[in-house]
XYZ file of C-alpha atoms in Angstrom:
368
model
C 28.822 17.996 -5.069
C 30.865 18.514 -2.327
C 33.495 21.317 -2.162
C 34.752 23.344 -5.053
C 32.492 21.458 -7.208
C 28.872 22.471 -6.062
C 30.617 26.248 -5.007
C 31.317 26.732 -8.486
C 27.764 26.341 -10.183
C 25.361 26.732 -7.287
C 26.028 30.592 -7.792
C 24.778 30.869 -11.075
C 21.782 28.372 -10.648
C 20.829 29.821 -7.811
C 20.748 32.831 -9.759
C 18.394 31.451 -12.117
C 16.298 30.313 -10.163
C 15.624 33.329 -7.539
C 15.318 35.784 -11.047
C 12.024 33.561 -12.035
C 10.361 34.829 -9.054
C 6.828 36.181 -10.766
C 6.709 40.315 -11.095
C 4.024 40.916 -8.669
C 5.815 38.849 -5.815
C 8.052 41.339 -3.816
C 11.666 40.437 -2.816
C 12.242 37.686 -0.417
C 10.526 38.366 2.725
C 10.449 36.212 5.577
C 7.585 34.042 5.726
C 8.140 32.672 8.695
C 7.876 35.890 10.495
C 4.709 37.017 8.661
C 2.822 34.167 9.087
C 1.852 33.474 5.996
C 2.731 29.758 6.090
C 0.536 29.156 9.395
C -0.930 25.933 9.776
C 1.408 24.295 7.307
C 4.719 25.265 7.885
C 6.200 22.019 10.248
C 10.179 23.211 10.011
C 12.733 24.994 8.122
C 16.635 25.598 8.601
C 19.486 26.649 6.427
C 22.508 24.041 6.374
C 25.496 25.078 5.381
C 28.426 22.800 5.546
C 26.403 19.808 6.704
C 24.823 22.147 9.489
C 22.440 23.389 11.066
C 23.234 27.178 10.870
C 21.392 27.999 14.285
C 22.954 31.709 13.300
C 20.641 32.073 10.627
C 17.492 32.810 11.918
C 15.954 34.399 10.007
C 14.253 33.089 6.414
C 15.130 36.200 4.081
C 18.664 35.437 5.077
C 18.402 31.984 4.751
C 17.178 33.005 1.265
C 19.921 35.597 0.628
C 22.652 33.292 1.989
C 21.628 29.841 -0.863
C 21.570 32.271 -3.100
C 24.943 33.206 -2.828
C 25.700 29.495 -2.796
C 26.583 28.999 1.023
C 24.354 26.362 1.330
C 20.557 25.706 1.002
C 17.501 25.798 2.554
C 14.733 22.345 3.951
C 11.366 23.456 4.013
C 8.886 21.110 5.804
C 5.156 21.867 5.052
C 1.812 19.656 5.689
C -0.947 19.970 3.676
C -0.894 24.139 2.247
C -3.443 25.258 0.753
C -2.934 26.121 -3.028
C -2.343 30.027 -2.105
C 0.858 29.160 0.184
C 2.179 26.468 -2.577
C 1.833 29.678 -4.734
C 3.811 31.977 -2.470
C 6.333 29.142 -1.979
C 6.410 29.134 -5.562
C 7.125 32.207 -6.442
C 9.985 32.508 -4.075
C 11.497 28.959 -5.427
C 11.014 29.745 -9.638
C 8.776 26.048 -9.691
C 6.901 24.940 -12.119
C 2.847 25.459 -11.723
C 2.348 22.227 -12.845
C 4.325 21.377 -10.455
C 3.080 23.198 -7.822
C -0.578 21.845 -9.098
C 0.512 18.417 -8.736
C 1.377 19.131 -5.162
C -1.801 21.177 -3.945
C -4.265 18.017 -5.688
C -1.857 15.087 -3.825
C -3.469 12.168 -4.861
C -0.569 11.691 -7.230
C 0.848 8.466 -9.030
C 4.715 8.283 -7.819
C 7.083 9.666 -9.844
C 10.118 11.911 -11.000
C 10.303 14.994 -12.824
C 12.658 17.656 -13.973
C 11.830 21.012 -14.946
C 15.317 22.974 -15.456
C 17.371 22.101 -12.906
C 14.738 21.489 -10.046
C 13.915 17.990 -9.928
C 10.086 16.886 -8.541
C 9.522 13.679 -6.920
C 6.282 12.466 -5.907
C 6.512 9.182 -3.417
C 3.680 7.014 -2.026
C 4.604 7.037 1.551
C 2.599 3.501 3.273
C 1.742 2.478 7.115
C 1.203 -0.856 8.445
C -2.480 -0.578 10.515
C -2.606 -2.788 13.471
C -6.158 -4.432 14.352
C -6.824 -6.985 16.378
C -8.592 -9.690 14.365
C -8.979 -9.567 10.373
C -12.158 -8.839 9.450
C -14.455 -8.677 6.348
C -14.029 -4.163 6.675
C -10.218 -3.945 8.295
C -7.943 -1.468 7.832
C -4.118 -3.035 6.867
C -2.249 -0.506 4.494
C -2.696 3.230 4.907
C -1.373 5.158 2.594
C 0.005 9.041 1.651
C 1.953 11.491 -0.151
C 5.112 12.807 -0.114
C 5.818 15.467 -2.647
C 10.007 16.609 -2.778
C 10.900 19.833 -4.713
C 14.519 19.678 -5.054
C 16.821 22.622 -6.798
C 20.160 24.339 -6.038
C 20.018 25.795 -2.673
C 16.897 25.237 -1.519
C 14.700 21.834 -0.698
C 10.874 21.813 -0.089
C 8.559 18.671 1.061
C 5.089 18.807 0.890
C 3.389 16.057 2.689
C -0.572 14.907 2.649
C -2.529 12.434 4.918
C -1.851 11.978 8.307
C 0.208 8.482 7.107
C 2.805 10.702 5.106
C 5.389 12.082 8.606
C 8.821 12.060 7.970
C 9.464 11.049 11.855
C 12.729 12.058 12.850
C 14.630 12.233 9.255
C 15.884 15.317 9.888
C 17.101 15.051 13.249
C 18.706 12.018 12.368
C 20.076 13.223 9.252
C 21.645 16.150 11.208
C 23.813 13.978 13.477
C 25.264 13.101 10.092
C 27.166 15.898 8.697
C 28.684 14.605 6.292
C 25.574 13.182 4.354
C 23.677 16.867 4.404
C 26.589 18.410 3.291
C 26.019 16.975 0.208
C 23.543 18.969 -1.152
C 19.422 18.997 -1.701
C 20.187 15.710 -3.437
C 21.696 14.304 -0.623
C 18.102 15.305 1.267
C 16.210 13.531 -1.470
C 17.994 10.213 -1.052
C 16.959 10.275 2.425
C 13.647 11.025 2.059
C 13.516 8.175 -0.605
C 15.590 5.893 1.745
C 12.884 6.631 4.402
C 10.236 6.315 2.634
C 11.041 2.558 1.168
C 12.416 1.023 4.396
C 8.967 1.924 5.633
C 7.220 -0.290 2.735
C 9.886 -3.331 3.828
C 8.174 -2.891 7.634
C 4.707 -2.680 5.956
C 5.497 -5.672 3.769
C 6.787 -7.873 6.699
C 3.756 -7.273 8.970
C 1.497 -8.160 6.048
C 3.298 -11.502 5.226
C 2.097 -12.282 8.838
C -1.482 -11.517 8.000
C -0.930 -13.462 4.949
C 0.795 -16.942 6.985
C -1.906 -16.521 9.279
C -5.013 -16.842 6.606
C -3.945 -19.254 4.571
C -3.480 -21.784 7.495
C -7.028 -20.876 8.430
C -8.321 -21.035 4.739
C -7.227 -24.668 4.921
C -8.498 -25.934 8.112
C -12.282 -27.662 7.816
C -14.538 -25.198 6.880
C -11.889 -22.252 6.219
C -13.811 -21.017 3.191
C -15.995 -19.067 5.755
C -13.206 -16.964 5.525
C -13.034 -15.513 2.596
C -13.875 -12.399 2.820
C -11.417 -11.602 4.890
C -8.892 -13.135 2.105
C -11.106 -10.609 -0.356
C -10.384 -7.531 1.687
C -6.431 -9.077 2.820
C -5.986 -8.951 -1.554
C -8.088 -5.609 -2.114
C -5.623 -3.869 0.917
C -2.346 -5.944 -0.858
C -3.533 -4.011 -3.872
C -2.921 -1.132 -2.342
C 0.401 -1.063 -1.210
C 1.394 -2.531 -4.852
C -0.038 0.512 -6.195
C 2.482 2.753 -3.487
C 5.549 0.402 -5.023
C 5.213 -0.291 -8.344
C 5.180 2.928 -9.887
C 8.203 4.317 -7.384
C 10.279 1.958 -9.079
C 11.568 3.615 -12.524
C 12.288 7.364 -10.285
C 14.262 4.964 -8.870
C 16.236 3.654 -11.314
C 16.673 6.629 -13.032
C 17.702 8.565 -9.613
C 19.825 5.693 -9.416
C 21.279 6.696 -13.084
C 20.427 10.596 -13.568
C 23.421 13.313 -14.350
C 22.362 15.888 -12.398
C 24.092 19.097 -11.099
C 22.216 18.012 -7.579
C 22.946 14.599 -7.821
C 26.510 13.411 -6.977
C 28.539 10.528 -7.794
C 28.718 9.014 -4.709
C 24.684 9.999 -3.979
C 23.973 7.803 -7.331
C 25.401 5.179 -5.378
C 23.326 5.727 -2.562
C 20.263 5.648 -4.801
C 21.311 2.091 -6.551
C 21.241 0.851 -3.031
C 17.513 2.179 -2.226
C 16.297 1.014 -6.119
C 17.779 -2.330 -4.733
C 15.750 -2.223 -1.864
C 13.036 -1.358 -3.881
C 12.953 -4.147 -5.807
C 12.705 -6.476 -3.907
C 9.538 -5.638 -2.061
C 7.909 -4.832 -5.081
C 8.532 -8.556 -6.008
C 7.737 -9.269 -2.179
C 4.428 -6.927 -2.760
C 3.628 -9.305 -6.023
C 3.994 -12.687 -4.363
C 1.731 -11.570 -2.354
C -0.515 -10.228 -4.798
C -0.206 -14.084 -6.849
C -0.736 -15.841 -3.558
C -4.428 -14.971 -2.231
C -5.095 -15.095 -5.745
C -4.461 -18.414 -5.093
C -5.990 -18.605 -1.866
C -8.994 -17.462 -3.442
C -9.385 -19.788 -6.028
C -8.483 -22.230 -3.355
C -11.285 -21.162 -1.662
C -13.620 -20.863 -3.951
C -12.854 -24.176 -5.174
C -13.918 -25.248 -1.560
C -17.277 -23.741 -1.529
C -17.948 -25.246 -4.160
C -17.004 -28.698 -3.100
C -19.257 -28.016 0.481
C -22.201 -27.139 -1.854
C -21.597 -30.615 -4.052
C -21.613 -32.837 -0.382
C -24.291 -31.091 0.757
C -25.677 -31.795 -2.828
C -25.234 -35.396 -2.244
C -26.361 -35.458 1.379
C -29.811 -34.424 0.047
C -30.404 -36.447 -2.484
C -29.279 -39.047 -0.497
C -31.710 -38.404 2.143
C -34.352 -37.984 -1.112
C -33.732 -41.078 -2.271
C -33.667 -43.191 1.138
C -37.163 -41.000 1.873
C -38.429 -42.123 -1.134
C -38.753 -46.084 -0.961
C -41.295 -45.739 1.787
C -43.284 -42.358 0.508
C -43.790 -44.675 -2.900
C -45.179 -47.731 -0.637
C -47.103 -45.793 0.967
C -48.601 -43.718 -2.435
C -49.422 -47.265 -3.261
C -50.974 -48.454 -0.920
C -53.232 -45.216 -0.007
C -54.818 -45.914 -3.181
C -58.087 -47.395 -2.329
C -58.386 -50.277 -4.750
C -60.519 -52.784 -3.752
C -58.804 -55.495 -5.431
C -54.697 -55.174 -4.129
C -52.767 -57.573 -3.354
C -51.619 -58.533 0.385
C -54.564 -56.302 1.156
C -56.420 -58.883 3.274
C -53.369 -60.532 4.782
C -53.478 -60.428 8.814
C -49.502 -59.411 9.034
C -49.608 -57.127 6.031
C -49.281 -54.008 7.640
C -45.750 -55.623 9.780
C -44.395 -56.380 5.776
C -44.905 -53.507 4.731
C -43.113 -52.058 7.309
C -40.070 -54.140 7.124
C -39.981 -53.872 3.735
C -40.276 -50.205 4.044
C -37.279 -50.187 6.622
C -35.162 -52.942 4.926
C -35.267 -50.750 1.291
C -34.094 -47.777 3.587
C -31.609 -49.660 5.631
C -29.404 -50.886 2.312
C -29.842 -47.467 0.706
C -28.072 -45.740 3.350
C -25.196 -48.314 4.060
C -25.080 -48.298 -0.005
C -24.999 -43.875 0.753
C -22.382 -44.609 3.465
C -20.134 -46.191 1.519
C -20.143 -44.641 -1.285
C -18.861 -41.140 0.740
C -22.425 -39.480 0.636
C -23.387 -39.419 3.516
């Protein structure tokens, strides 16, 4: 990707890319100066030899230099409109299907190849701090980053408030040897940044799971079962961001493509290794929360059985005096012990004795 190997093929590929402009689109114009990207443009720069060329302050000049293979343009957009994406697509010859995906957002992580251009979709995640976990707490917030990576250009399209690439461009500009590898190095840096955030969020979610697990196995811990269910839903959101990215990362770590040199592929293998680690961690979260949820449901059943036994015990105890009082309340003229002087006290003593015996029996069997 560096030196003569990049320069020999870059000019030919750039010629094909810029030749794909739509017939109705004029020659390269300064989109920044014309204001056509207002509200969507975050930053743009021309990089030559791994360094930001501050002498190039015109978008038209940057495109011209990139077309001649002298460097590449990196444009960052945030939630652009369909029209703005169409202008960028016409400028760089981007495929309409990729532009449609970039405009609609809510895409599954993936990697697609259109001629010399790579189109990658990555889900970004952020941990949402919360004082106490509740049944409605938001734990994981997501966003999206789409990357168009071609000979002489990189276009990043972000969707969602949690799709930031905070400080990424500045960090790369401090390492010109990395930027010198071309657009493929930018794609790697973005993927590495996204996966590193996965690791941070996974560690934070682990702390939440540990806390709720300890609470669940306390007396009456089953009352927190709604919080377990909510956390499981948030982990599934994290899983939907992490798991589908495994295939694209594995492809990038082995892909033979003009934009991705041998050294860059090594770095993609490192990202793939980190992604595999966080993927296994998130899967274990899902399984652990399922086990905690089942344990909570089992606790609910045990508690219900205990309550049922207590109710049954008291019903049995109260049934004895109720039965005796019912028998002697039938008002027959000829009944035993009706004429006894101390019959009333004898019956009361019999009731108390029977209730005491039953109470001790149920107590010994742990029903009370």
